[in-house]
Amino acid sequence: MLDQRSTLDPKDDLRDGLSAVARQGPHLWVANDETTSVERLTLEAGDQARAHRSFDLTQLLELPGDRGEMDIEGLDVESDTLWLVGSHGSARKQVKGNATPAEAQRSLATVEASQRRRVLARLPAKTLLGPGGSGTGHQQGPAVLGLGRGADLVDLLADDPHLGTFIQPSTTGRRPIPGKDNGIDCEGLAVAGDRVFIGLRGPVLRGWALIVELQVGDGSGLEPQPIGPGNRRYRKHFLRLHGLGVRDLCRHGEDLLVLAGPTMELDGRTAVFRWRNALTSQAEAVLQKDDLHCEFDVPFGEGEDHAEGITVLDDGRSALVLYGTPAGKRKTGRHEITADVFRLST
């Protein structure tokens, strides 16, 4: 599937950290959560996707700082425009395999936050591709919420009665709960007109997953508009997903497909659920198990093959699921990877 490297360290492979996918006509947009780029492949006959092109976002989005990934976790394409969302979460440092006990303890006490991860962005295709698809034009600039430019999604949720306890305001001197500790972790994205649905892998509240909905304008910014109760600038939708969090979202007609999987660093059941008529609803939803139709279960492995992205293919009757940390059997050639295609019920 991917036959080139991107902006990763030379010893790393782009296919090992894929975190999001979205279809645009004959193309697939994918992202690796350890880069500052988005990737485009072209679908060919025989279920192949090739002609890989990489688009670095460092200058285009004027990323703060001089290093660090964006942790892109969600992609969608709407009206010839590419949307992306970062995890918005902080990260607890990983323990290396050869760490001493003292080094392991220091790592687990280290929590890092980056403004690069706190981003929701809208990128018109012409901005990325340029005249004739060259990728050098800037006829229409991107729109951004976050990246240290004023209030962002985390700031918007800081006083929320359900989510605010997972966010520590900077004035307290305490860091927020890391994403992989059941803290704020945005992993799903679906856009319909001016409505933006952001699925949270965490937190999961006593078995309930959340989707945050925004309504944004079409100007140079993405300032959320009043949409919720009491003129709140967001809606919250609660989904009883058997204790799972949202790993991705995808539009299918007027419905939302919800790729659900374990929160934190866990292996376990992964499945796709259908939220019927999600795009026609104008109110906050509380969806019980019986309100969500399970389309299919997705295979998973132990420490590998974690489903990270879903997109509906051109036939409208099947969905492609992409995996992060892919099992060895999924990797062929130098940089190719195999995804799965599942049949949809409607």
Short mmCIF file of C-alpha atoms in Angstrom, two decimals:
data_model
loop_
_atom_site.label_atom_id
_atom_site.label_comp_id
_atom_site.label_asym_id
_atom_site.label_seq_id
_atom_site.Cartn_x
_atom_site.Cartn_y
_atom_site.Cartn_z
CA MET A 1 0.00 0.00 0.00
CA LEU A 2 2.71 2.50 1.02
CA ASP A 3 5.90 2.23 -1.00
CA GLN A 4 7.85 5.28 0.21
CA ARG A 5 9.08 6.77 3.46
CA SER A 6 7.85 10.11 4.76
CA THR A 7 9.42 12.51 7.28
CA LEU A 8 10.09 9.77 9.87
CA ASP A 9 13.47 8.91 11.26
CA PRO A 10 15.28 6.80 8.61
CA LYS A 11 15.12 3.73 10.84
CA ASP A 12 11.33 3.92 11.09
CA ASP A 13 8.73 2.85 8.55
CA LEU A 14 5.68 4.95 7.71
CA ARG A 15 3.35 1.95 7.64
CA ASP A 16 4.02 1.03 11.28
CA GLY A 17 2.22 4.05 12.75
CA LEU A 18 -0.79 4.68 10.52
CA SER A 19 -3.53 6.36 12.53
CA ALA A 20 -6.24 7.69 10.17
CA VAL A 21 -7.72 7.22 6.69
CA ALA A 22 -10.26 9.04 4.51
CA ARG A 23 -11.31 8.44 0.92
CA GLN A 24 -11.56 11.22 -1.65
CA GLY A 25 -12.79 9.83 -4.96
CA PRO A 26 -9.98 7.66 -6.35
CA HIS A 27 -7.60 8.65 -3.56
CA LEU A 28 -6.95 7.59 0.01
CA TRP A 29 -5.58 10.11 2.49
CA VAL A 30 -3.74 8.53 5.42
CA ALA A 31 -1.69 9.85 8.33
CA ASN A 32 1.03 8.54 10.61
CA ASP A 33 0.70 9.89 14.15
CA GLU A 34 4.47 10.35 14.51
CA THR A 35 4.90 12.76 11.59
CA THR A 36 3.94 16.27 10.54
CA SER A 37 2.57 15.19 7.18
CA VAL A 38 -0.42 13.66 5.44
CA GLU A 39 -0.09 11.02 2.73
CA ARG A 40 -2.11 10.43 -0.42
CA LEU A 41 -2.41 7.20 -2.38
CA THR A 42 -4.33 6.49 -5.57
CA LEU A 43 -6.65 3.51 -5.74
CA GLU A 44 -6.04 1.19 -8.66
CA ALA A 45 -7.70 -1.88 -10.05
CA GLY A 46 -7.17 -5.07 -8.09
CA ASP A 47 -7.61 -3.51 -4.65
CA GLN A 48 -4.26 -1.73 -4.78
CA ALA A 49 -3.44 1.80 -3.63
CA ARG A 50 -0.21 3.25 -4.96
CA ALA A 51 1.28 6.49 -6.34
CA HIS A 52 2.17 7.68 -2.85
CA ARG A 53 2.66 11.42 -2.30
CA SER A 54 3.57 13.05 1.00
CA PHE A 55 2.57 16.60 2.03
CA ASP A 56 4.47 18.15 4.92
CA LEU A 57 2.35 20.51 7.03
CA THR A 58 5.09 22.23 9.02
CA GLN A 59 5.12 25.47 7.03
CA LEU A 60 1.57 25.29 5.73
CA LEU A 61 0.09 25.23 9.23
CA GLU A 62 2.91 27.26 10.79
CA LEU A 63 3.42 24.61 13.45
CA PRO A 64 4.67 25.92 16.80
CA GLY A 65 8.10 24.79 17.97
CA ASP A 66 10.87 23.33 15.88
CA ARG A 67 10.22 19.62 16.42
CA GLY A 68 7.64 17.04 17.42
CA GLU A 69 4.86 15.14 15.70
CA MET A 70 1.29 16.40 15.29
CA ASP A 71 -0.22 13.13 16.51
CA ILE A 72 -2.84 13.24 13.74
CA GLU A 73 -5.57 10.78 14.74
CA GLY A 74 -8.52 11.63 12.49
CA LEU A 75 -9.07 12.59 8.85
CA ASP A 76 -12.13 13.36 6.76
CA VAL A 77 -12.85 14.82 3.33
CA GLU A 78 -15.87 17.06 2.83
CA SER A 79 -16.59 19.27 -0.21
CA ASP A 80 -13.10 18.74 -1.67
CA THR A 81 -11.55 19.79 1.63
CA LEU A 82 -9.30 17.70 3.86
CA TRP A 83 -9.90 17.94 7.60
CA LEU A 84 -7.60 16.65 10.32
CA VAL A 85 -7.62 16.47 14.10
CA GLY A 86 -4.77 15.89 16.52
CA SER A 87 -5.10 13.85 19.68
CA HIS A 88 -5.17 17.00 21.86
CA GLY A 89 -3.76 14.80 24.62
CA SER A 90 -0.63 14.86 26.73
CA ALA A 91 1.64 11.82 26.77
CA ARG A 92 3.32 9.89 29.56
CA LYS A 93 6.83 8.90 28.54
CA GLN A 94 7.21 5.28 27.46
CA VAL A 95 9.53 2.91 29.32
CA LYS A 96 12.28 1.51 27.12
CA GLY A 97 12.80 -2.22 27.11
CA ASN A 98 16.33 -1.96 28.52
CA ALA A 99 15.48 0.66 31.17
CA THR A 100 16.69 0.24 34.72
CA PRO A 101 14.09 0.39 37.52
CA ALA A 102 15.11 3.97 38.28
CA GLU A 103 14.89 4.97 34.61
CA ALA A 104 11.48 3.32 34.30
CA GLN A 105 10.18 5.25 37.28
CA ARG A 106 11.49 8.55 35.90
CA SER A 107 9.85 7.83 32.55
CA LEU A 108 6.50 7.04 34.14
CA ALA A 109 6.66 10.30 36.11
CA THR A 110 7.29 12.35 32.98
CA VAL A 111 4.24 13.82 31.23
CA GLU A 112 4.76 15.88 28.10
CA ALA A 113 2.34 18.21 26.35
CA SER A 114 2.63 19.76 22.90
CA GLN A 115 0.63 22.51 21.21
CA ARG A 116 1.15 20.66 17.93
CA ARG A 117 -1.25 17.96 19.07
CA ARG A 118 -3.98 20.43 19.94
CA VAL A 119 -5.22 21.12 16.43
CA LEU A 120 -8.33 20.91 14.28
CA ALA A 121 -7.60 22.05 10.73
CA ARG A 122 -9.39 22.46 7.41
CA LEU A 123 -7.17 22.23 4.31
CA PRO A 124 -8.69 23.00 0.89
CA ALA A 125 -7.34 20.56 -1.67
CA LYS A 126 -5.92 23.39 -3.79
CA THR A 127 -3.85 24.50 -0.82
CA LEU A 128 -2.20 21.11 -0.64
CA LEU A 129 -1.94 20.27 -4.32
CA GLY A 130 -1.41 23.71 -5.86
CA PRO A 131 -1.94 24.55 -9.55
CA GLY A 132 -2.12 21.40 -11.60
CA GLY A 133 -1.65 19.29 -8.50
CA SER A 134 1.93 20.44 -7.94
CA GLY A 135 1.49 20.88 -4.19
CA THR A 136 3.15 24.30 -4.16
CA GLY A 137 0.20 26.67 -4.47
CA HIS A 138 -1.42 28.68 -1.69
CA GLN A 139 -4.51 30.13 -3.35
CA GLN A 140 -6.64 29.50 -0.25
CA GLY A 141 -5.12 29.15 3.17
CA PRO A 142 -6.00 26.59 5.81
CA ALA A 143 -8.32 27.27 8.75
CA VAL A 144 -7.12 26.25 12.18
CA LEU A 145 -8.45 25.86 15.69
CA GLY A 146 -5.59 25.43 18.14
CA LEU A 147 -1.80 25.27 17.65
CA GLY A 148 -1.42 27.81 20.43
CA ARG A 149 -3.41 30.49 18.57
CA GLY A 150 -6.01 31.39 21.17
CA ALA A 151 -8.48 29.01 22.79
CA ASP A 152 -8.74 25.48 21.44
CA LEU A 153 -10.93 22.42 22.00
CA VAL A 154 -9.29 21.55 25.32
CA ASP A 155 -9.87 25.09 26.60
CA LEU A 156 -13.47 24.87 25.45
CA LEU A 157 -14.01 21.70 27.50
CA ALA A 158 -12.03 22.76 30.59
CA ASP A 159 -15.14 23.64 32.64
CA ASP A 160 -17.33 20.83 31.35
CA PRO A 161 -18.96 18.78 34.15
CA HIS A 162 -18.09 15.49 32.43
CA LEU A 163 -14.72 16.24 30.83
CA GLY A 164 -13.30 19.10 32.85
CA THR A 165 -11.96 16.82 35.59
CA PHE A 166 -9.60 15.28 33.02
CA ILE A 167 -8.22 18.71 32.09
CA GLN A 168 -6.02 20.69 34.45
CA PRO A 169 -5.96 24.46 33.74
CA SER A 170 -2.43 25.80 33.36
CA THR A 171 -3.01 28.05 36.41
CA THR A 172 -3.06 24.99 38.70
CA GLY A 173 0.49 24.03 37.80
CA ARG A 174 -0.66 20.44 37.26
CA ARG A 175 -0.59 18.56 34.00
CA PRO A 176 -3.74 17.06 32.46
CA ILE A 177 -4.34 13.32 32.61
CA PRO A 178 -2.43 11.74 29.69
CA GLY A 179 -4.44 10.37 26.81
CA LYS A 180 -3.31 6.79 27.33
CA ASP A 181 -4.27 7.05 31.02
CA ASN A 182 -7.95 7.55 30.03
CA GLY A 183 -7.43 11.29 29.61
CA ILE A 184 -8.52 13.45 26.67
CA ASP A 185 -7.64 11.59 23.47
CA CYS A 186 -9.34 12.64 20.21
CA GLU A 187 -9.22 9.84 17.64
CA GLY A 188 -12.31 10.10 15.44
CA LEU A 189 -13.33 12.78 12.95
CA ALA A 190 -16.35 13.18 10.69
CA VAL A 191 -17.44 16.41 9.00
CA ALA A 192 -20.81 17.20 7.43
CA GLY A 193 -21.13 20.78 6.18
CA ASP A 194 -20.39 23.03 9.13
CA ARG A 195 -20.84 20.24 11.69
CA VAL A 196 -17.70 18.58 13.04
CA PHE A 197 -17.91 15.36 15.07
CA ILE A 198 -14.86 14.47 17.16
CA GLY A 199 -14.79 11.03 18.74
CA LEU A 200 -12.95 10.50 22.01
CA ARG A 201 -10.98 7.36 22.68
CA GLY A 202 -10.79 8.67 26.20
CA PRO A 203 -12.09 9.40 28.63
CA VAL A 204 -14.64 6.63 28.86
CA LEU A 205 -17.04 7.39 31.71
CA ARG A 206 -18.26 4.25 33.46
CA GLY A 207 -18.50 2.48 30.13
CA TRP A 208 -19.84 5.45 28.15
CA ALA A 209 -17.89 6.89 25.22
CA LEU A 210 -18.27 10.48 24.05
CA ILE A 211 -18.47 12.32 20.75
CA VAL A 212 -18.07 16.10 20.84
CA GLU A 213 -19.86 18.04 18.10
CA LEU A 214 -18.88 21.53 16.95
CA GLN A 215 -20.44 23.93 14.47
CA VAL A 216 -17.86 26.10 12.73
CA GLY A 217 -17.90 28.87 10.15
CA ASP A 218 -16.32 28.90 6.71
CA GLY A 219 -13.88 31.75 7.30
CA SER A 220 -10.17 31.74 8.00
CA GLY A 221 -10.77 30.46 11.52
CA LEU A 222 -12.73 27.60 13.03
CA GLU A 223 -14.36 29.41 15.91
CA PRO A 224 -17.03 27.13 17.42
CA GLN A 225 -20.53 28.60 17.37
CA PRO A 226 -23.30 28.18 19.96
CA ILE A 227 -24.86 24.79 19.29
CA GLY A 228 -25.53 23.09 22.63
CA PRO A 229 -27.93 23.69 25.52
CA GLY A 230 -27.71 27.15 27.04
CA ASN A 231 -25.79 28.42 23.98
CA ARG A 232 -22.89 26.15 24.83
CA ARG A 233 -20.42 26.04 21.95
CA TYR A 234 -20.46 22.28 21.60
CA ARG A 235 -22.74 19.28 21.95
CA LYS A 236 -21.91 16.07 23.78
CA HIS A 237 -23.17 12.70 22.61
CA PHE A 238 -22.90 9.70 24.93
CA LEU A 239 -22.64 6.19 23.47
CA ARG A 240 -22.83 2.97 25.43
CA LEU A 241 -20.12 1.06 23.57
CA HIS A 242 -19.62 -1.84 25.99
CA GLY A 243 -16.80 0.07 27.70
CA LEU A 244 -14.97 0.86 24.46
CA GLY A 245 -13.78 4.25 23.27
CA VAL A 246 -14.05 5.83 19.82
CA ARG A 247 -11.16 5.00 17.51
CA ASP A 248 -12.58 6.66 14.39
CA LEU A 249 -15.76 8.03 12.81
CA CYS A 250 -17.02 7.86 9.25
CA ARG A 251 -20.12 9.18 7.48
CA HIS A 252 -22.38 6.73 5.65
CA GLY A 253 -25.43 8.47 4.27
CA GLU A 254 -27.12 10.18 7.21
CA ASP A 255 -25.51 7.77 9.65
CA LEU A 256 -22.20 7.73 11.48
CA LEU A 257 -20.09 4.60 11.58
CA VAL A 258 -18.24 4.41 14.89
CA LEU A 259 -15.05 2.37 15.01
CA ALA A 260 -14.82 1.43 18.67
CA GLY A 261 -11.91 -0.15 20.52
CA PRO A 262 -10.15 -0.28 23.87
CA THR A 263 -9.07 2.90 25.57
CA MET A 264 -5.61 3.36 27.13
CA GLU A 265 -2.94 0.76 26.19
CA LEU A 266 -5.20 -2.27 26.03
CA ASP A 267 -5.89 -5.10 23.62
CA GLY A 268 -9.46 -6.22 23.24
CA ARG A 269 -12.64 -6.23 21.26
CA THR A 270 -12.88 -3.84 18.33
CA ALA A 271 -16.10 -3.33 16.39
CA VAL A 272 -17.95 -0.93 14.12
CA PHE A 273 -21.30 0.40 15.31
CA ARG A 274 -23.87 2.39 13.35
CA TRP A 275 -25.44 5.52 14.84
CA ARG A 276 -28.51 5.92 12.65
CA ASN A 277 -29.56 9.42 11.51
CA ALA A 278 -26.73 11.06 13.43
CA LEU A 279 -26.37 13.78 10.79
CA THR A 280 -30.04 14.79 10.94
CA SER A 281 -30.16 15.01 14.73
CA GLN A 282 -30.21 18.51 16.23
CA ALA A 283 -29.97 17.53 19.90
CA GLU A 284 -27.55 15.88 22.27
CA ALA A 285 -27.87 12.10 22.16
CA VAL A 286 -27.65 9.44 24.85
CA LEU A 287 -27.44 6.14 23.00
CA GLN A 288 -27.97 2.87 24.83
CA LYS A 289 -26.61 -0.44 23.55
CA ASP A 290 -29.85 -1.19 21.71
CA ASP A 291 -29.69 2.18 19.92
CA LEU A 292 -26.44 1.23 18.19
CA HIS A 293 -26.33 -1.47 15.52
CA CYS A 294 -23.11 -3.49 15.43
CA GLU A 295 -22.07 -3.71 11.78
CA PHE A 296 -19.15 -6.10 12.28
CA ASP A 297 -16.35 -7.04 14.62
CA VAL A 298 -12.77 -6.24 13.62
CA PRO A 299 -9.83 -8.58 14.29
CA PHE A 300 -7.18 -7.50 16.78
CA GLY A 301 -3.90 -8.88 18.04
CA GLU A 302 -1.88 -8.87 21.23
CA GLY A 303 0.14 -5.65 21.08
CA GLU A 304 -0.49 -5.36 17.34
CA ASP A 305 -3.19 -4.99 14.68
CA HIS A 306 -5.09 -2.22 16.45
CA ALA A 307 -7.75 -0.76 14.13
CA GLU A 308 -7.14 2.98 13.79
CA GLY A 309 -9.14 4.24 10.82
CA ILE A 310 -12.25 3.53 8.76
CA THR A 311 -13.54 4.93 5.47
CA VAL A 312 -16.39 3.96 3.15
CA LEU A 313 -15.26 2.91 -0.30
CA ASP A 314 -16.63 4.22 -3.57
CA ASP A 315 -19.24 1.49 -3.93
CA GLY A 316 -20.94 2.75 -0.75
CA ARG A 317 -21.49 -0.83 0.40
CA SER A 318 -18.13 -1.63 1.96
CA ALA A 319 -15.69 -0.06 4.40
CA LEU A 320 -11.91 -0.18 4.57
CA VAL A 321 -10.31 -0.53 8.00
CA LEU A 322 -6.67 0.44 8.55
CA TYR A 323 -4.49 -0.88 11.38
CA GLY A 324 -1.77 0.69 13.49
CA THR A 325 1.16 -1.43 14.70
CA PRO A 326 0.34 -3.96 11.96
CA ALA A 327 1.14 -7.64 12.39
CA GLY A 328 4.02 -8.98 10.33
CA LYS A 329 1.64 -10.88 8.05
CA ARG A 330 0.15 -7.55 6.91
CA LYS A 331 3.51 -6.21 5.72
CA THR A 332 4.89 -7.14 2.33
CA GLY A 333 7.70 -5.73 0.22
CA ARG A 334 9.67 -2.78 1.57
CA HIS A 335 6.83 -0.51 2.63
CA GLU A 336 3.51 -2.13 1.66
CA ILE A 337 0.71 -2.97 4.05
CA THR A 338 -2.60 -4.84 3.80
CA ALA A 339 -5.84 -3.32 5.13
CA ASP A 340 -9.20 -5.11 5.48
CA VAL A 341 -12.48 -4.48 3.64
CA PHE A 342 -15.81 -5.31 5.28
CA ARG A 343 -19.32 -5.40 3.86
CA LEU A 344 -21.82 -2.89 5.29
CA SER A 345 -25.38 -3.83 6.08
CA THR A 346 -26.99 -0.84 4.32
#
